[in-house]
mmCIF file of C-alpha atoms and ligand atoms in Angstrom:
data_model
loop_
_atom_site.group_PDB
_atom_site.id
_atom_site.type_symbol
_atom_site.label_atom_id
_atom_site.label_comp_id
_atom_site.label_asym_id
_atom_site.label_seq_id
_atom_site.Cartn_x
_atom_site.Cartn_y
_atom_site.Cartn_z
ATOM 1 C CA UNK A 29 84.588 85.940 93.657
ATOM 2 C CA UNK A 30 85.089 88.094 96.634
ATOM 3 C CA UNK A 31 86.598 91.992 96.232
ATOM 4 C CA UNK A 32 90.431 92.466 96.577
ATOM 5 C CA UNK A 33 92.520 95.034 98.640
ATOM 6 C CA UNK A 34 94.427 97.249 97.164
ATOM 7 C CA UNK A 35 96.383 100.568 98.414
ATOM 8 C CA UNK A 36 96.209 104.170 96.442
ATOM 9 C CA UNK A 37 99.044 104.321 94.617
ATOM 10 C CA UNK A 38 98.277 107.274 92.867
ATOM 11 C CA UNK A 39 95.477 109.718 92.400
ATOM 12 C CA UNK A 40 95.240 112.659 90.403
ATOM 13 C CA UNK A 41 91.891 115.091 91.391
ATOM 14 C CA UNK A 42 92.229 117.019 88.212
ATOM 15 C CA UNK A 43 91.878 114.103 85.790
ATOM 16 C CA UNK A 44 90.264 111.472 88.401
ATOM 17 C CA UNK A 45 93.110 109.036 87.438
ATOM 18 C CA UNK A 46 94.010 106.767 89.940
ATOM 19 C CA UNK A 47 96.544 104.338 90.013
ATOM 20 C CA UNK A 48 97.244 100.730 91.649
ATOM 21 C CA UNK A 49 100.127 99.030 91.709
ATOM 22 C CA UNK A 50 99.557 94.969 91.927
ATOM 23 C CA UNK A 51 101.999 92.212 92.524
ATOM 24 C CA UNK A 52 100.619 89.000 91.232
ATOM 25 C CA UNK A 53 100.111 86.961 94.151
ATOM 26 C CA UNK A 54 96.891 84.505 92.915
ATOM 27 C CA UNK A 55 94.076 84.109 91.409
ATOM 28 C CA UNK A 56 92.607 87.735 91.789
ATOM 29 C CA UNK A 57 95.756 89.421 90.880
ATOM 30 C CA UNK A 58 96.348 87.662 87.453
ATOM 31 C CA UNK A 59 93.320 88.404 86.673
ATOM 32 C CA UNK A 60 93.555 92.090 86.473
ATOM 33 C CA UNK A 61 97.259 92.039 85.524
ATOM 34 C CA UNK A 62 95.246 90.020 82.422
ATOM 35 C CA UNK A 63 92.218 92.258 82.197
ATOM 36 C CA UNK A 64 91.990 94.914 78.969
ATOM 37 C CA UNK A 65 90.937 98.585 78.996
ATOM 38 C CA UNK A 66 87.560 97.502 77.592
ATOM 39 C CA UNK A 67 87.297 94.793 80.513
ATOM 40 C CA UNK A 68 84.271 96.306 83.246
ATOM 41 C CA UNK A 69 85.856 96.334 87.038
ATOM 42 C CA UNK A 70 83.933 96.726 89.863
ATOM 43 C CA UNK A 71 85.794 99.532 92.401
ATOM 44 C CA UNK A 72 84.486 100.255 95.969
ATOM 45 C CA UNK A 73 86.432 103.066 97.756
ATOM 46 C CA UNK A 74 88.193 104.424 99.093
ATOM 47 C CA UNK A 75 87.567 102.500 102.311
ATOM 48 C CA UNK A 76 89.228 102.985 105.546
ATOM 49 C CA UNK A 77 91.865 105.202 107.273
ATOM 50 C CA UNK A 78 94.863 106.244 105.511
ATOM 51 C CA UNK A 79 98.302 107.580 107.032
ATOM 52 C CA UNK A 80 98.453 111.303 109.021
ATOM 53 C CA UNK A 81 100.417 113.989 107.135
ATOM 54 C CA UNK A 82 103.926 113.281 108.054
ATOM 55 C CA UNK A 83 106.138 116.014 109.581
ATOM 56 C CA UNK A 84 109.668 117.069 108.337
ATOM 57 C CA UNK A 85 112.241 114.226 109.038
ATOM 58 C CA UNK A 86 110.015 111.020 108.797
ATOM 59 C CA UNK A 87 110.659 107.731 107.881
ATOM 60 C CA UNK A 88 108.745 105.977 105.491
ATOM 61 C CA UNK A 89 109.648 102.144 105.740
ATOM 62 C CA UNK A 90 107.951 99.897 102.384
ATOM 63 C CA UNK A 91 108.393 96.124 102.486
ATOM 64 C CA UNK A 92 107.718 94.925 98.658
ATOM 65 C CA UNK A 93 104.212 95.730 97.536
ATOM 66 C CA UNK A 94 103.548 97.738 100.713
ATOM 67 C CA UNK A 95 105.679 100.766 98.651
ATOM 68 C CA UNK A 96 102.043 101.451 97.209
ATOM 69 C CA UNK A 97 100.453 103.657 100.435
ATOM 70 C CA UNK A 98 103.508 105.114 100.871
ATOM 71 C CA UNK A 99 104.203 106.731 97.167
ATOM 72 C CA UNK A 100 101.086 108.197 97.602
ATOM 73 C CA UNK A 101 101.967 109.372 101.103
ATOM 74 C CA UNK A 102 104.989 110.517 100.093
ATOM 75 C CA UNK A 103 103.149 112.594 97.563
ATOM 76 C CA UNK A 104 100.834 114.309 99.827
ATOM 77 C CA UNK A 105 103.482 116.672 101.218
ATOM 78 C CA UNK A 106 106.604 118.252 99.976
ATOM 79 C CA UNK A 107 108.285 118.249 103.400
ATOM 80 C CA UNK A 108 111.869 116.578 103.422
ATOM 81 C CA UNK A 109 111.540 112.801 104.089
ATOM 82 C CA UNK A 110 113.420 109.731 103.294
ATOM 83 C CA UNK A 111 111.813 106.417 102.129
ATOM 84 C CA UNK A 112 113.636 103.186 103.175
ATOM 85 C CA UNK A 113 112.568 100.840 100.165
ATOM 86 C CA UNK A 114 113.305 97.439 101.371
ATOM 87 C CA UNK A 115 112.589 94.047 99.431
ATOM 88 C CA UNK A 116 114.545 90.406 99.969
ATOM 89 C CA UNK A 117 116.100 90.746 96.403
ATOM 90 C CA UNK A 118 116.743 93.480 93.563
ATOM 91 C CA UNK A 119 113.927 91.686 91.465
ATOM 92 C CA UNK A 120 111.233 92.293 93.964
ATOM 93 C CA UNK A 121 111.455 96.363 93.171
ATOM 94 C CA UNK A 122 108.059 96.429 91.375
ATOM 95 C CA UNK A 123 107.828 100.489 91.731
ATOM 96 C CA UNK A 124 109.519 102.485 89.209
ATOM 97 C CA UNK A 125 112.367 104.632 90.083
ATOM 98 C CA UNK A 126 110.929 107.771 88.641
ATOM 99 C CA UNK A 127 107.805 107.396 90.053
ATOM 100 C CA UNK A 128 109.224 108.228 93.223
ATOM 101 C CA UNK A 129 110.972 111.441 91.897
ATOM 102 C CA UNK A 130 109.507 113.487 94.579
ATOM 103 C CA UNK A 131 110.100 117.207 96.461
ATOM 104 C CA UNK A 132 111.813 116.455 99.579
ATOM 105 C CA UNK A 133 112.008 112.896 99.100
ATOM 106 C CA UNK A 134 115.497 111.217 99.778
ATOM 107 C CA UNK A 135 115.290 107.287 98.400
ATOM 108 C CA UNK A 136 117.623 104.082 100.428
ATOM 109 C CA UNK A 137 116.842 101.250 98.761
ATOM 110 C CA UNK A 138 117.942 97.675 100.534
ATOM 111 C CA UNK A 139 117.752 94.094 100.265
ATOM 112 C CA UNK A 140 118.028 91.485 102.155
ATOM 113 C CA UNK A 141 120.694 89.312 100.249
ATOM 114 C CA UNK A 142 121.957 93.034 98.971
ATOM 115 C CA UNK A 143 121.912 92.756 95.498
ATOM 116 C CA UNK A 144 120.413 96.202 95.063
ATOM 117 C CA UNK A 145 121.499 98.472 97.739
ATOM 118 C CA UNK A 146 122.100 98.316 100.879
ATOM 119 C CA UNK A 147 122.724 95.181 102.267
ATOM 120 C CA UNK A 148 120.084 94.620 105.571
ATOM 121 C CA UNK A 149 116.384 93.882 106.579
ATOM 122 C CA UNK A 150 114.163 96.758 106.647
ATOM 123 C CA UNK A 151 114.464 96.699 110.387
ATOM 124 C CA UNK A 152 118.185 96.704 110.531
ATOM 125 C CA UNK A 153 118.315 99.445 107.712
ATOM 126 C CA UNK A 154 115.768 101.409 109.651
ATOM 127 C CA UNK A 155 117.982 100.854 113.341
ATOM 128 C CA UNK A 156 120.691 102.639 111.637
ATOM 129 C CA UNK A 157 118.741 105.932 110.514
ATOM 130 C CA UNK A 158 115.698 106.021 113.870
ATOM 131 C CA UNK A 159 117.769 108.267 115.846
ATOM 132 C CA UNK A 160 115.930 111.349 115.434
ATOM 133 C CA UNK A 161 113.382 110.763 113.281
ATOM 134 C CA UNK A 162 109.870 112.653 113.058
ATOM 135 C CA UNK A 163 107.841 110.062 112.805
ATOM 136 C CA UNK A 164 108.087 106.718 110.781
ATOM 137 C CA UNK A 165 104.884 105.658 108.410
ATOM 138 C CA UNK A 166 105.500 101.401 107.646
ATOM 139 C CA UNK A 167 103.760 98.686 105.364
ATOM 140 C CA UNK A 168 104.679 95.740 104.694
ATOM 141 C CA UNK A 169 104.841 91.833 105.680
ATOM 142 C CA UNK A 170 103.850 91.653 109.516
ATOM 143 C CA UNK A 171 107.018 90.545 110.554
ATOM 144 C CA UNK A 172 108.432 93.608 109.051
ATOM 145 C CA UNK A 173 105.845 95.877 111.113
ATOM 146 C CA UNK A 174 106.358 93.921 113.870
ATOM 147 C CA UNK A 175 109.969 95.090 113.809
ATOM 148 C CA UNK A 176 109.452 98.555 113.154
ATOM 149 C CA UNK A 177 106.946 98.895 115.913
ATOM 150 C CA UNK A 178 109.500 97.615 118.544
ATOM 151 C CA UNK A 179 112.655 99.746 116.671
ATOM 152 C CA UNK A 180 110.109 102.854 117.683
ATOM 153 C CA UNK A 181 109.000 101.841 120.797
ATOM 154 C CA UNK A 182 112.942 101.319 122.030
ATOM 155 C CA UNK A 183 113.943 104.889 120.208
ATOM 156 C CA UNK A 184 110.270 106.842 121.711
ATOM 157 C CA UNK A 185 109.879 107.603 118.104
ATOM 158 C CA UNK A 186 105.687 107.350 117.222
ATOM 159 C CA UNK A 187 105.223 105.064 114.186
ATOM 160 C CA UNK A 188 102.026 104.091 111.958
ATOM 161 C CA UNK A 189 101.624 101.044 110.596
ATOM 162 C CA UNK A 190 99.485 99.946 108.170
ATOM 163 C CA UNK A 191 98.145 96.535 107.907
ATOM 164 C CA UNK A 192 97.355 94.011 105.337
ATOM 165 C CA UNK A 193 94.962 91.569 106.611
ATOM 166 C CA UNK A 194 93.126 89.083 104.308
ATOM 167 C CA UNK A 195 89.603 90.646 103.457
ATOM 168 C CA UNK A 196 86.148 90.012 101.869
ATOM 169 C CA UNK A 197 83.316 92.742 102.334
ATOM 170 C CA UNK A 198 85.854 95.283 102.683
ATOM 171 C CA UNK A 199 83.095 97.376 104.868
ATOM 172 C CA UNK A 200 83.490 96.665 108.505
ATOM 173 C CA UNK A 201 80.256 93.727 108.135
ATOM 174 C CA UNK A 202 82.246 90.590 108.123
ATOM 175 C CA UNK A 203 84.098 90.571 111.077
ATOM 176 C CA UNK A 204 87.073 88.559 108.612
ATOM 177 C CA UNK A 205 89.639 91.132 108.994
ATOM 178 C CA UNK A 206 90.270 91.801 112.845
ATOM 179 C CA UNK A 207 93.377 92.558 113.993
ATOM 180 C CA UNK A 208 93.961 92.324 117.799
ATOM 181 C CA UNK A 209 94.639 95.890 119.923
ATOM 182 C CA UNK A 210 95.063 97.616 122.913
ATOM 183 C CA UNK A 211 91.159 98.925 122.635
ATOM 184 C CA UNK A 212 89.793 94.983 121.618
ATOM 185 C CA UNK A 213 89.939 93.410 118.496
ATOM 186 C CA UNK A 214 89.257 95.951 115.361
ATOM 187 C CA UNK A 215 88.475 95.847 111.774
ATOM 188 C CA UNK A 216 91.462 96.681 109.527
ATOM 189 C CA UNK A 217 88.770 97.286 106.622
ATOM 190 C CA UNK A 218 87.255 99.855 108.630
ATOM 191 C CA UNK A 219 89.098 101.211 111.811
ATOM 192 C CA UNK A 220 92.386 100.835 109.727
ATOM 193 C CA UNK A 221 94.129 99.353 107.716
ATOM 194 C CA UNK A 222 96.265 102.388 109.664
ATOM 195 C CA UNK A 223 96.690 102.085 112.868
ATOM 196 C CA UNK A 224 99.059 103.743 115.742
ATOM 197 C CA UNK A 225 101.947 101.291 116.581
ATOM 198 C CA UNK A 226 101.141 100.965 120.168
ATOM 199 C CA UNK A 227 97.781 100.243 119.890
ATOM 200 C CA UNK A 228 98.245 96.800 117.600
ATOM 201 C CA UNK A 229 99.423 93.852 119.014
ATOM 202 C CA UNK A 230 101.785 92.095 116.776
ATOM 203 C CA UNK A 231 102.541 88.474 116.809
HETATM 204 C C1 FAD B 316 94.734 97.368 102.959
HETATM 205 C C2 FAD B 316 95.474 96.510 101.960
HETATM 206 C C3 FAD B 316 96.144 97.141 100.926
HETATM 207 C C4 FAD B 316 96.844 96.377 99.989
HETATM 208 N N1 FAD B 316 97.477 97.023 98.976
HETATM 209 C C5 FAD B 316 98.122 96.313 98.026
HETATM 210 C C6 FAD B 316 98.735 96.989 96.925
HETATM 211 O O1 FAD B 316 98.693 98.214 96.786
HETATM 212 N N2 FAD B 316 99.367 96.231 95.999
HETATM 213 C C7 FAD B 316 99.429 94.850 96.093
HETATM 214 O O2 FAD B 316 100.008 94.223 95.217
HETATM 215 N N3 FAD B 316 98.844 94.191 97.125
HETATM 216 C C8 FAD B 316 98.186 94.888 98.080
HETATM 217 N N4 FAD B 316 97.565 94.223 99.107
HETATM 218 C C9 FAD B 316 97.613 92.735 99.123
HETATM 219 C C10 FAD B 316 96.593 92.196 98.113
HETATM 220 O O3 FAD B 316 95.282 92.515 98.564
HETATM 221 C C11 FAD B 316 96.719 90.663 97.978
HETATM 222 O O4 FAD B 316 97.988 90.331 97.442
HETATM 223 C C12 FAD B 316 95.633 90.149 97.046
HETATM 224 O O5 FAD B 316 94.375 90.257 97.686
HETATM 225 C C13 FAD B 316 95.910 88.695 96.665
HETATM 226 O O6 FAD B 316 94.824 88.273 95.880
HETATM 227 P P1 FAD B 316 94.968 87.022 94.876
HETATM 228 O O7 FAD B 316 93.605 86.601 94.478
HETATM 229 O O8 FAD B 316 95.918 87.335 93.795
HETATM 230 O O9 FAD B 316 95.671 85.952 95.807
HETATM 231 P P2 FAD B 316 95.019 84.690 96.511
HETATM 232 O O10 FAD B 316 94.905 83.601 95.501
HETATM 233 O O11 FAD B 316 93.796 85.099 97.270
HETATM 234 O O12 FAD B 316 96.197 84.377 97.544
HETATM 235 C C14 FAD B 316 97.550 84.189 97.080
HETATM 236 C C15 FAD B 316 98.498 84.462 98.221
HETATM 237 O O13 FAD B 316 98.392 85.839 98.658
HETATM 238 C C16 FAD B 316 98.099 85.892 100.054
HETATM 239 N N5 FAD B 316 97.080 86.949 100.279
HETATM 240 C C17 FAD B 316 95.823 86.958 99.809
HETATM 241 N N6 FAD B 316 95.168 88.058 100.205
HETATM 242 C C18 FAD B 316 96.032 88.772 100.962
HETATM 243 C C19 FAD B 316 95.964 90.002 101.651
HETATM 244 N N7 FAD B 316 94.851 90.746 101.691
HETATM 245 N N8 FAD B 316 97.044 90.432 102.293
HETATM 246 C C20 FAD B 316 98.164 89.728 102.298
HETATM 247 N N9 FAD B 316 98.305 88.530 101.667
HETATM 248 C C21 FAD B 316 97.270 88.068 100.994
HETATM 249 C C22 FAD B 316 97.531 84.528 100.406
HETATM 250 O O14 FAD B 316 97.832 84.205 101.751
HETATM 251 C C23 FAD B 316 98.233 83.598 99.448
HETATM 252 O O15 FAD B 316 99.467 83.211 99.958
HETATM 253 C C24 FAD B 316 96.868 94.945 100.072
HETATM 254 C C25 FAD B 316 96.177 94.337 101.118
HETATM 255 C C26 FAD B 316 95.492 95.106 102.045
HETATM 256 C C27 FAD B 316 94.745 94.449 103.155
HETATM 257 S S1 FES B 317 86.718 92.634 105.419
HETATM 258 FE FE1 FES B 317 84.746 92.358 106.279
HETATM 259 S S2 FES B 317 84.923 93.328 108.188
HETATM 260 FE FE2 FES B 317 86.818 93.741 107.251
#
């Protein structure tokens, strides 16, 4: 069976917890959603680039799972931010509410059919709030980034993205995970899965 992605949800030095947060998709997922403590997993990591340090005023922009890189972003830095927490329906919030009880971190949740929040897409919940933003840090279904990225390119606002491309080595020696850019296709394993929003080319 070949190695799954997953994103750092959370990661404590001191104690060398770490923390993933897995939405059961298939086969690999139910399988550790089923797995016991005395179950043996195999880890590799971490791999790959993660997000910059976010200045004061950005945007973090989670579709569904892809909340998981950006709790632990959000964590990194107690400058004020706000997190637009976007899913298609209030049962699709799989991250706790007071895990993201944070220092300068201001919470909008949304939905699409808005039966928890407000009522919009993450890019139509993120058109109202770019004006002036620092930065904005996004993950989530590529339609979603695909959005963002042109919501930032419109407002001159930079933006990160950070993909989430099938995978199996995980290591760069596969070649299964390329993502086409501005520099030539490149490995989301290995030269991301972060990448600058104007250098991926979203379709
Ligand atoms: C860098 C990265 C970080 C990720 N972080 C998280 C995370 O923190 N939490 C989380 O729940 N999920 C995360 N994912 C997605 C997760 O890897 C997939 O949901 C998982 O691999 C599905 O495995 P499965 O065996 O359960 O599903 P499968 O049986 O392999 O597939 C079931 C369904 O999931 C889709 N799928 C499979 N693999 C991926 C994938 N890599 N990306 C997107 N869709 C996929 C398939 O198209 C299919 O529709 C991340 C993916 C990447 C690339
Ligand atoms: S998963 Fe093998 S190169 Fe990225």
């Amino acid at each position: 069976m070949l190695p799954r992605p997953f994103s750092i949800y959370k990661a404590d030095p001191l104690t060398g917890e770490l923390v993933l947060l897995i939405e059961i998709k298939g086969r690999g997922t139910a399988l550790l959603a089923g797995s016991s403590p005395a179950d043996k997993i195999e880890l590799l990591g971490p791999l790959g680039s993660g997000f910059p340090t976010p200045p004061a005023g950005s945007l973090l922009v989670a579709g569904g799972a892809g909340i998981a890189p950006l709790v632990f972003l959000a964590s990194s830095t107690e400058v004020p931010q706000t997190l637009l927490y976007c899913a298609r329906t209030a049962g699709l919030f799989a991250c706790p509410r007071r895990d993201l009880d944070m220092p300068g971190l201001s919470i909008v949740e949304a939905t699409d059919d808005g039966s928890r929040g407000e009522k919009g897409t993450a890019a139509a919940v993120l058109s109202r709030r770019i004006e002036g933003a620092g930065a904005v840090f996004a993950c989530g279904p590529r339609p979603m980034l695909a959005a963002v990225k042109e919501i930032c390119r419109q407002a001159g606002v930079k933006a990160w993205l950070s993909l989430e491309e099938r995978m199996a080595c995980g290591i760069g020696a596969c070649v299964g995970c390329v993502v086409a850019t501005t520099g030539g296709y490149k490995r989301v394993c290995r030269d991301g899965p972060v990448f600058p929003a104007e250098e991926v080319i979203l379709k």
